[in-house]
Coordinates of C-alpha atoms and ligand atoms in Angstrom, one line a residue:
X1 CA 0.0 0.0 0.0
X2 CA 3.0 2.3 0.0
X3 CA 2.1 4.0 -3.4
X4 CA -1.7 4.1 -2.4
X5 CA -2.5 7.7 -2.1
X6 CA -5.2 7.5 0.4
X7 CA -7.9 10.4 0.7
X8 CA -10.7 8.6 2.3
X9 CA -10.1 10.0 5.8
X10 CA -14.0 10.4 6.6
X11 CA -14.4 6.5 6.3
X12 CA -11.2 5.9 8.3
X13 CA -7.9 6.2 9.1
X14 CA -4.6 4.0 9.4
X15 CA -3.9 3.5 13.3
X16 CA -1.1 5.6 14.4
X17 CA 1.8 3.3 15.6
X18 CA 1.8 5.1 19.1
X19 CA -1.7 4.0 19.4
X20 CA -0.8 0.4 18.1
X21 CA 2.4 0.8 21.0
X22 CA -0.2 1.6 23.9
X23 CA -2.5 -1.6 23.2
X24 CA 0.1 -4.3 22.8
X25 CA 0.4 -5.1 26.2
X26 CA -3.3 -5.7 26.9
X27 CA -3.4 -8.0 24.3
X28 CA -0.5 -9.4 25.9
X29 CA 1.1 -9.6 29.7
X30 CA -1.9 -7.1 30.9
X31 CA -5.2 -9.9 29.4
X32 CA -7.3 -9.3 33.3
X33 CA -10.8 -8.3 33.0
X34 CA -10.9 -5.1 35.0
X35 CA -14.0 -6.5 37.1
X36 CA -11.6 -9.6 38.5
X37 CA -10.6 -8.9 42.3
X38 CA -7.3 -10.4 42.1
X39 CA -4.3 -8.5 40.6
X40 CA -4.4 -9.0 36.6
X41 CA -7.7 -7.7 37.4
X42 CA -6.5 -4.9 39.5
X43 CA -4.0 -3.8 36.7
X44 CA -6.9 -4.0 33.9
X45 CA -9.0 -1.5 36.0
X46 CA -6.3 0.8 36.6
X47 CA -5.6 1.0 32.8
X48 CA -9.4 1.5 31.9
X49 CA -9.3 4.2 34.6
X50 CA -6.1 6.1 33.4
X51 CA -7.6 6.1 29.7
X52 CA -11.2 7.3 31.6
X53 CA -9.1 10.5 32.6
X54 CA -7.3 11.0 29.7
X55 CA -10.4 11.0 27.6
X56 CA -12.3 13.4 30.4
X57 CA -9.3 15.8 30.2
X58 CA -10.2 16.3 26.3
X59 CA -13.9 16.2 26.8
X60 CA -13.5 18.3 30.1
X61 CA -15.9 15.8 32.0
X62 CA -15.9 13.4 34.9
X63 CA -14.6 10.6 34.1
X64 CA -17.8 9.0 35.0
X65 CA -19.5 10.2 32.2
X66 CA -18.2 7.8 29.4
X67 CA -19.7 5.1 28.1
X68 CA -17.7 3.1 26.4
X69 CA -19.6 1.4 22.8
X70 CA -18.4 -0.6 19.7
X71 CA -18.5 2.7 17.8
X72 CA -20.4 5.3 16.4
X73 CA -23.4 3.4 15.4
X74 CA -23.5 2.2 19.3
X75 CA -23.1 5.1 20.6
X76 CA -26.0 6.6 18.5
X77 CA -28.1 4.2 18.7
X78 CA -27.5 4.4 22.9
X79 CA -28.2 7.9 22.8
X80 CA -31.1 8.1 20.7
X81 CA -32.8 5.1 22.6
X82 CA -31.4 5.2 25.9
X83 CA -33.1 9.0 26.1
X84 CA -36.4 8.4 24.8
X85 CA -36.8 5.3 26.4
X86 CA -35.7 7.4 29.7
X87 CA -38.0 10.4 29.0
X88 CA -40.8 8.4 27.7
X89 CA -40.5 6.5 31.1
X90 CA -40.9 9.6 33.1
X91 CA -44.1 11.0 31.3
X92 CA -42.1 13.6 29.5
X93 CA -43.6 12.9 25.9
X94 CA -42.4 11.7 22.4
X95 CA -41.0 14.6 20.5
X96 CA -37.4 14.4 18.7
X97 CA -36.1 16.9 16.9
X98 CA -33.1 16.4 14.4
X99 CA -32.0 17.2 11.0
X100 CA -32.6 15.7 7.1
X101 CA -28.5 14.6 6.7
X102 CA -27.6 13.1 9.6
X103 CA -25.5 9.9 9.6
X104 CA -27.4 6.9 8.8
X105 CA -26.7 6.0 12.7
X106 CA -28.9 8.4 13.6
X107 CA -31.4 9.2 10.7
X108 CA -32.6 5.0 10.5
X109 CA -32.5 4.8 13.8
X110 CA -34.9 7.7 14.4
X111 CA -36.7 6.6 11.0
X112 CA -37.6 2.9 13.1
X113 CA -38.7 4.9 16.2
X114 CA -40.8 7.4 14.3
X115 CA -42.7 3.7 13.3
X116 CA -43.1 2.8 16.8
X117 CA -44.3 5.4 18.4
X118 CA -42.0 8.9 18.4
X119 CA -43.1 11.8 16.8
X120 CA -39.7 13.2 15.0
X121 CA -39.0 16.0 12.9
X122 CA -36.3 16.3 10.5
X123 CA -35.4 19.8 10.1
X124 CA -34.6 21.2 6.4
X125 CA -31.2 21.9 5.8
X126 CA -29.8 24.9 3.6
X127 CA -28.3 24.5 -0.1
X128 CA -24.7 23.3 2.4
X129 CA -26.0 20.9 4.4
X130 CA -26.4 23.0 8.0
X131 CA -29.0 23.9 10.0
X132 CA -29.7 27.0 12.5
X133 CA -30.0 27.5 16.3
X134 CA -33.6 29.3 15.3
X135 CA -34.6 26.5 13.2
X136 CA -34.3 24.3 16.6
X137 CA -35.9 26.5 18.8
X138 CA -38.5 27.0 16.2
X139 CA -39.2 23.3 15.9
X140 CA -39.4 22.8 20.3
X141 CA -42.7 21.9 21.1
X142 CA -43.5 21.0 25.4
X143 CA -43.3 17.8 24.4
X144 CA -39.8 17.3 22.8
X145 CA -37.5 15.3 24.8
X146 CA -34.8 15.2 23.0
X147 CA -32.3 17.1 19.8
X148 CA -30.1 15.4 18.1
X149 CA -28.1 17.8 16.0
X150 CA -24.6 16.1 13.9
X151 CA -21.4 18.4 14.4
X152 CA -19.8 17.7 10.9
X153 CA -21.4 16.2 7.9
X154 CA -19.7 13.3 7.0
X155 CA -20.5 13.7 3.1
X156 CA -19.7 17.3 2.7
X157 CA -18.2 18.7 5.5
X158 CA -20.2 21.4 6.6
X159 CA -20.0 21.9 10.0
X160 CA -23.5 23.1 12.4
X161 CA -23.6 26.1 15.3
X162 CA -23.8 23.4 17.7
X163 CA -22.5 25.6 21.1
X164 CA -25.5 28.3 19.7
X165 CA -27.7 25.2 19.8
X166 CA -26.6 23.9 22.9
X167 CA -27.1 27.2 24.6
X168 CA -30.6 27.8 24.1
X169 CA -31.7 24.3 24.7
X170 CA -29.7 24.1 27.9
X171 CA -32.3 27.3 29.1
X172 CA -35.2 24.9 27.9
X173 CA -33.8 22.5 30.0
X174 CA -34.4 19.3 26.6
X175 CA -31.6 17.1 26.1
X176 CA -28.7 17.8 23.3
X177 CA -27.1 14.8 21.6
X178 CA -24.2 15.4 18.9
X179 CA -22.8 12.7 16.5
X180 CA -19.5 14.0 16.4
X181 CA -17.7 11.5 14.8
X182 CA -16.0 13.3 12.5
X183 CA -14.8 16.1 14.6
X184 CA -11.4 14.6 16.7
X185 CA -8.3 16.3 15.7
X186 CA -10.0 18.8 13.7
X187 CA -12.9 20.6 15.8
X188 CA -12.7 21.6 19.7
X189 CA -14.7 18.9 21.4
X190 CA -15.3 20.5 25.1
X191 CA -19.0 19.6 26.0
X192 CA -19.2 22.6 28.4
X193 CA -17.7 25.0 25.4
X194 CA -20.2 22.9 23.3
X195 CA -23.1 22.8 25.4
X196 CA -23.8 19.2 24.9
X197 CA -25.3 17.1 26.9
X198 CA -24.7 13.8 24.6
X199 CA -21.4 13.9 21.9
X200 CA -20.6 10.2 20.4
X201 CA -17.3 9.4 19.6
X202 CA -15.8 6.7 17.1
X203 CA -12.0 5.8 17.8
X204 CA -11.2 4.9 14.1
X205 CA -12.0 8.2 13.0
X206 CA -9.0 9.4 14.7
X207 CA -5.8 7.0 14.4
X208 CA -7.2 4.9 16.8
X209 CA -8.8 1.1 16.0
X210 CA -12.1 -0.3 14.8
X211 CA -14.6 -1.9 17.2
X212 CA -14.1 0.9 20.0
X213 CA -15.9 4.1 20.4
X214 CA -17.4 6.2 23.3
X215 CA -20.7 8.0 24.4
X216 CA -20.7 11.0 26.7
X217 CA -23.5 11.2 29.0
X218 CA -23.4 14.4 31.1
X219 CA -24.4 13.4 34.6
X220 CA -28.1 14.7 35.1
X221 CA -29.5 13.3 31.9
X222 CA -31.5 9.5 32.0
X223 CA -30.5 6.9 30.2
X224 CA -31.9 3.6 29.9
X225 CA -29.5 1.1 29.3
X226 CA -29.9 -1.0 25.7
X227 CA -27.6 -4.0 26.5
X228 CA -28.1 -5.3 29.9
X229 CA -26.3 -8.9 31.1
X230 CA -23.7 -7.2 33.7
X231 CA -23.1 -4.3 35.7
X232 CA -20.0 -2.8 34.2
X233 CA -20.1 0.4 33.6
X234 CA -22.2 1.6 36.2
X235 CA -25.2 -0.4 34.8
X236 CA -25.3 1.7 31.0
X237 CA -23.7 -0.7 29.2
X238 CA -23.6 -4.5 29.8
X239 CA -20.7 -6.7 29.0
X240 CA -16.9 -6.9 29.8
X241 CA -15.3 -3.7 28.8
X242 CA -12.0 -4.1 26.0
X243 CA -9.5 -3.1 28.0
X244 CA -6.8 -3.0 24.9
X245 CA -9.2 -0.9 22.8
X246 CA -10.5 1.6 25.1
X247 CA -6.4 2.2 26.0
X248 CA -5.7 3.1 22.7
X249 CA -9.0 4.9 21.9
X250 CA -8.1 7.0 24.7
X251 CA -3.9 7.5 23.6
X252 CA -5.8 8.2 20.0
X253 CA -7.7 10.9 21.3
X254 CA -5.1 12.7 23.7
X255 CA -2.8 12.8 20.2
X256 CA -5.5 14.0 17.9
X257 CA -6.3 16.8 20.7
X258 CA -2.3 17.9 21.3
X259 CA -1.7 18.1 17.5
X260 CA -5.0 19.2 16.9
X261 CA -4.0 22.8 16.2
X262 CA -0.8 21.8 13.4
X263 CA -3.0 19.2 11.9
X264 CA -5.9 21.9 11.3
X265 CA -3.2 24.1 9.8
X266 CA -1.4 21.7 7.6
X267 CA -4.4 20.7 6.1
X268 CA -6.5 24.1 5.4
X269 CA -4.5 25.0 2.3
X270 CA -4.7 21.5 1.3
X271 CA -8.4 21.5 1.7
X272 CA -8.4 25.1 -0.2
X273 CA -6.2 24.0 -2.9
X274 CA -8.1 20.6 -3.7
X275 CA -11.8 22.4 -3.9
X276 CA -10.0 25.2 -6.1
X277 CA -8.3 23.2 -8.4
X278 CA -11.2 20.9 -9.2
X279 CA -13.7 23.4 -9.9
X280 CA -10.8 25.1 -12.2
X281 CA -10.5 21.8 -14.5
X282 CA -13.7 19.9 -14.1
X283 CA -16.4 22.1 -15.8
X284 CA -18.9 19.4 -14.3
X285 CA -17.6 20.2 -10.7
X286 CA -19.6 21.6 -8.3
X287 CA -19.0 21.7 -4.6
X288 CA -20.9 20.3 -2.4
X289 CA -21.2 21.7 1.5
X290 CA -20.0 24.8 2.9
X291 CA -16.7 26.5 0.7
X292 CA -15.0 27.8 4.2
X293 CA -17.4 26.3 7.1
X294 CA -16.6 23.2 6.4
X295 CA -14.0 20.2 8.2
X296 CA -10.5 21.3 7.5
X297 CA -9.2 18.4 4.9
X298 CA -12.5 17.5 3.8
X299 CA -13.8 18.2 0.0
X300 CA -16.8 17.1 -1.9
X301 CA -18.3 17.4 -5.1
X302 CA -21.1 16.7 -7.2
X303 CA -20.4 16.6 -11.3
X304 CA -23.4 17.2 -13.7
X305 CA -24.1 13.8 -15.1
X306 CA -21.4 12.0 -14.5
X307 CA -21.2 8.8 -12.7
X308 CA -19.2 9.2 -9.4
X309 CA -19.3 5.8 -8.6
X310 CA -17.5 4.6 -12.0
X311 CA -14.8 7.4 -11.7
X312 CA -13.7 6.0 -7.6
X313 CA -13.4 2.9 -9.2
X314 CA -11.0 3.8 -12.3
X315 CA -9.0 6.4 -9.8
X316 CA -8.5 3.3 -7.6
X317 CA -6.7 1.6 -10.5
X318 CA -4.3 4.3 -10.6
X319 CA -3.7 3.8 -7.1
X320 CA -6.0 6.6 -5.4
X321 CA -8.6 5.5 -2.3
X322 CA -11.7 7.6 -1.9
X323 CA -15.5 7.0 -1.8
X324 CA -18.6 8.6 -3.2
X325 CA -20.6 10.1 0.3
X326 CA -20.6 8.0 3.3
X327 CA -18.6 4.6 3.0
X328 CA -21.6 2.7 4.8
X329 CA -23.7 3.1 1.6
X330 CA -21.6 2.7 -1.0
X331 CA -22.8 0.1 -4.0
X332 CA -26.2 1.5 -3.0
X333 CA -28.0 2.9 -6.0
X334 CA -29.6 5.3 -4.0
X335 CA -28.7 8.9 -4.3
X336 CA -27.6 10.4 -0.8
X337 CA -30.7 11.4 1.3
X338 CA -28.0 14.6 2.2
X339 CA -27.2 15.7 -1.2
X340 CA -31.3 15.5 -1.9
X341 CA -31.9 17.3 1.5
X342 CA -29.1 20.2 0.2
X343 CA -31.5 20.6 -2.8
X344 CA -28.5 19.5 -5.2
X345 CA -29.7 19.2 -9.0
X346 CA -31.1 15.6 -9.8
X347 CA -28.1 15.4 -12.9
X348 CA -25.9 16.0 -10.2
X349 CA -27.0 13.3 -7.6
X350 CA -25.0 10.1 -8.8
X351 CA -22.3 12.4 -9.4
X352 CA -20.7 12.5 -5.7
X353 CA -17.1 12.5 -5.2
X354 CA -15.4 12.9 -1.8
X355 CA -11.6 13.0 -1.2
X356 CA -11.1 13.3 2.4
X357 CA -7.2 14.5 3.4
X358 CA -5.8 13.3 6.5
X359 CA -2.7 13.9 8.6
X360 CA -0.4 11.9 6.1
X361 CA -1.5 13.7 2.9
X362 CA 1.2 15.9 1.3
X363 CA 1.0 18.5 -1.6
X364 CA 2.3 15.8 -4.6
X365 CA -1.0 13.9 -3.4
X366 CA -3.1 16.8 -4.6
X367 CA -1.0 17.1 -7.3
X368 CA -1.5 13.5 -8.8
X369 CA -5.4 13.6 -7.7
X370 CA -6.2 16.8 -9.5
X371 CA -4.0 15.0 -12.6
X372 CA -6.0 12.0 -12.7
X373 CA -9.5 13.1 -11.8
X374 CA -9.2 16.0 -14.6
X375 CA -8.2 13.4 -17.1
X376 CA -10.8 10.6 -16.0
X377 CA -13.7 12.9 -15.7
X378 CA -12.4 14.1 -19.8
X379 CA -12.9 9.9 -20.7
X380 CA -15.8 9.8 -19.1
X381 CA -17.1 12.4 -21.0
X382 CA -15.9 11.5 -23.7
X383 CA -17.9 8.1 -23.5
X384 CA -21.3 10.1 -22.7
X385 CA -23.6 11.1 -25.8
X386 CA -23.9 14.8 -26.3
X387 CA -21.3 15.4 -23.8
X388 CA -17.9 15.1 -25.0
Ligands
PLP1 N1 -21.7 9.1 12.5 C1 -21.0 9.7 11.6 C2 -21.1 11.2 11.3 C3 -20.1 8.9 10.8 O1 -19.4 9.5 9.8 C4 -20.0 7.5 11.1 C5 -19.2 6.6 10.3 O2 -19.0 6.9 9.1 C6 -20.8 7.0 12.1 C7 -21.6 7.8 12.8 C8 -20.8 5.5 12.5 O3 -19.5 5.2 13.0 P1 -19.0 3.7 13.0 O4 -19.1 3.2 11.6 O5 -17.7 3.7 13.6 O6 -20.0 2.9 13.9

């Protein structure tokens, strides 16, 4: 994979070998399960309450309020669940409020309990993908129980007013849960700053491995549990914790956070410099999200008829990695319920293009991307009647 220019970094990204250095030894010497009294037991709980701290000190919040999941879809699905099960249970009624481009951890998840009972709205988006504080407080009836808001779009990058969100439904006193999967290493994720009162967390986002992510839960808001069959963690989430993952989720997350700051500004004029160039040599081009509000190394497109789709796959034979929107529904023929929400035209639609930079991506990268997509997009073209 040496030569593999890889500019999928919204999918995932290549563990960092300090994070690989951190979890060795649990898989190793250090195996207890942190419940065990005796002393590989003892050492195992330790651990899982080092990486607690560490992960509160980015957060700034009590190490008691993580949940540790699976991963984003987990913690979603935790959130959105545990709370209305927890509201519903205390009388409080039925109301959700969230937004037309959320993840598809969050939007089918509120789609099923919209069929069983919850009354959700989806709020519009604008033509990039972001909704406003007024559009919440707009939508808040007595009834809602909970707002669930994303932080980043995952297929274009915009980026919502989520501390302006935060702060006027913290008056109203209604639960505030952000997917903010995409944001380590690239966006401040304080959830006092932030105003949250829910933030999910997915560790291969960020360096870190597959199979591990987290849920904050600040302290006052219910939650019923969704996997019962043991008491670890303080009854939220059933089942013996992974030591070696949650070690390295949490040594992925105090390195995105230190070298959050140079990564942001190594990557802007990348970011700049890819969205520029393509709409300079692709007449088709057009960007999709928000031209500055957007997350630093991300870049999106939609290209009048054009299949997006055919052009990944003839980039990936010369050796460049990227996806169409989100990687979870790829090969679907679908076009993205986001780029319908943004209002993008319907020749557009199966036109989507993403090339996501990350921390390893250099100027030659953009280079040979701009060389190859501007020369595939004039085959494909070519090959289109009353195109070329
Ligand atoms: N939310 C967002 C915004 C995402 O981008 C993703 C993954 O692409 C998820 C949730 C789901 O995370 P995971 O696939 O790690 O469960």
């Amino acid at each position: 994979m040496t030569d593999f220019i890889y500019l999928d970094h919204s999918a995932t990204t290549p563990t960092d070998p300090r994070v690989v250095e951190a979890l060795l030894p649990f898989l190793t010497e250090l195996y207890g399960n942190p419940s065990s009294l005796h002393s590989a037991g003892k050492t195992a709980g330790a651990a899982l309450e080092a990486a607690r701290a560490t992960i509160a000190r980015v957060l700034n919040c009590s190490p008691t309020e993580l949940i540790f999941t699976s991963g984003g879809t987990e913690s979603d699905n935790l959130a959105l669940r545990g709370v209305a099960a927890a509201q519903q249970a205390r009388g409080r009624g039925a109301h959700i409020i969230s937004t037309a481009v959320e993840h598809h951890a969050v939007y089918d998840v509120l789609k099923d309990m919209a069929e069983h009972g919850f009354d959700v709205t989806f709020l519009p988006v604008d033509q990039y993908g972001r909704v406003t504080a007024q559009q919440v407080i707009d939508a808040l009836r007595a009834d809602t129980i909970l707002v669930s808001v994303m932080y980043a779009n995952n297929e274009v990058g915009s980026l919502n007013p989520i501390a302006e969100i935060g702060a006027e439904l913290r008056q109203r006193r209604v639960p505030f849960h952000v997917d903010a999967v995409q944001a380590p290493g690239l966006l401040s994720l304080d959830v006092q700053a932030l105003n949250v009162d829910l933030l999910s967390l997915s560790a291969h986002k960020f360096y870190g491995v597959k199979g591990i992510g987290l849920l904050y839960v600040r302290r006052a808001i219910p939650l019923q549990p969704q996997l019962l069959g043991g008491t670890q963690q303080a009854h939220r989430r059933a089942g013996t914790e992974p030591v070696a993952l949650i070690v390295a989720l949490a040594r992925a997350l105090e390195l995105a956070e230190a070298e959050r700051t140079d990564t942001v500004a190594r990557l802007l004029p990348l970011r700049d410099d890819v969205i520029r160039r393509i709409l300079e040599t692709i007449p088709e081009a057009a960007l999709t999200g928000h031209p500055t509000d957007r997350l630093p190394g991300h870049t999106s497109f939609a290209l009048r008829g054009l299949n997006g789709d055919s052009l990944l796959l003839d980039l990936n034979e010369v050796g460049i990695g990227a996806s169409g929107g989100s990687a979870c529904t790829t090969g679907q023929q679908e076009p993205s319920h986001v780029l319908v929400a943004m209002g993008v035209d319907p020749d557009r639609l199966m036109g989507q293009v993403r090339f996501v930079l990350g921390k390893h991506s250099t100027p030659e990268h953009v280079d040979k991307l701009v060389y190859h997509l501007t020369a595939l997009a004039q085959r494909h073209r070519a090959m289109i009647p009353n195109m070329g």
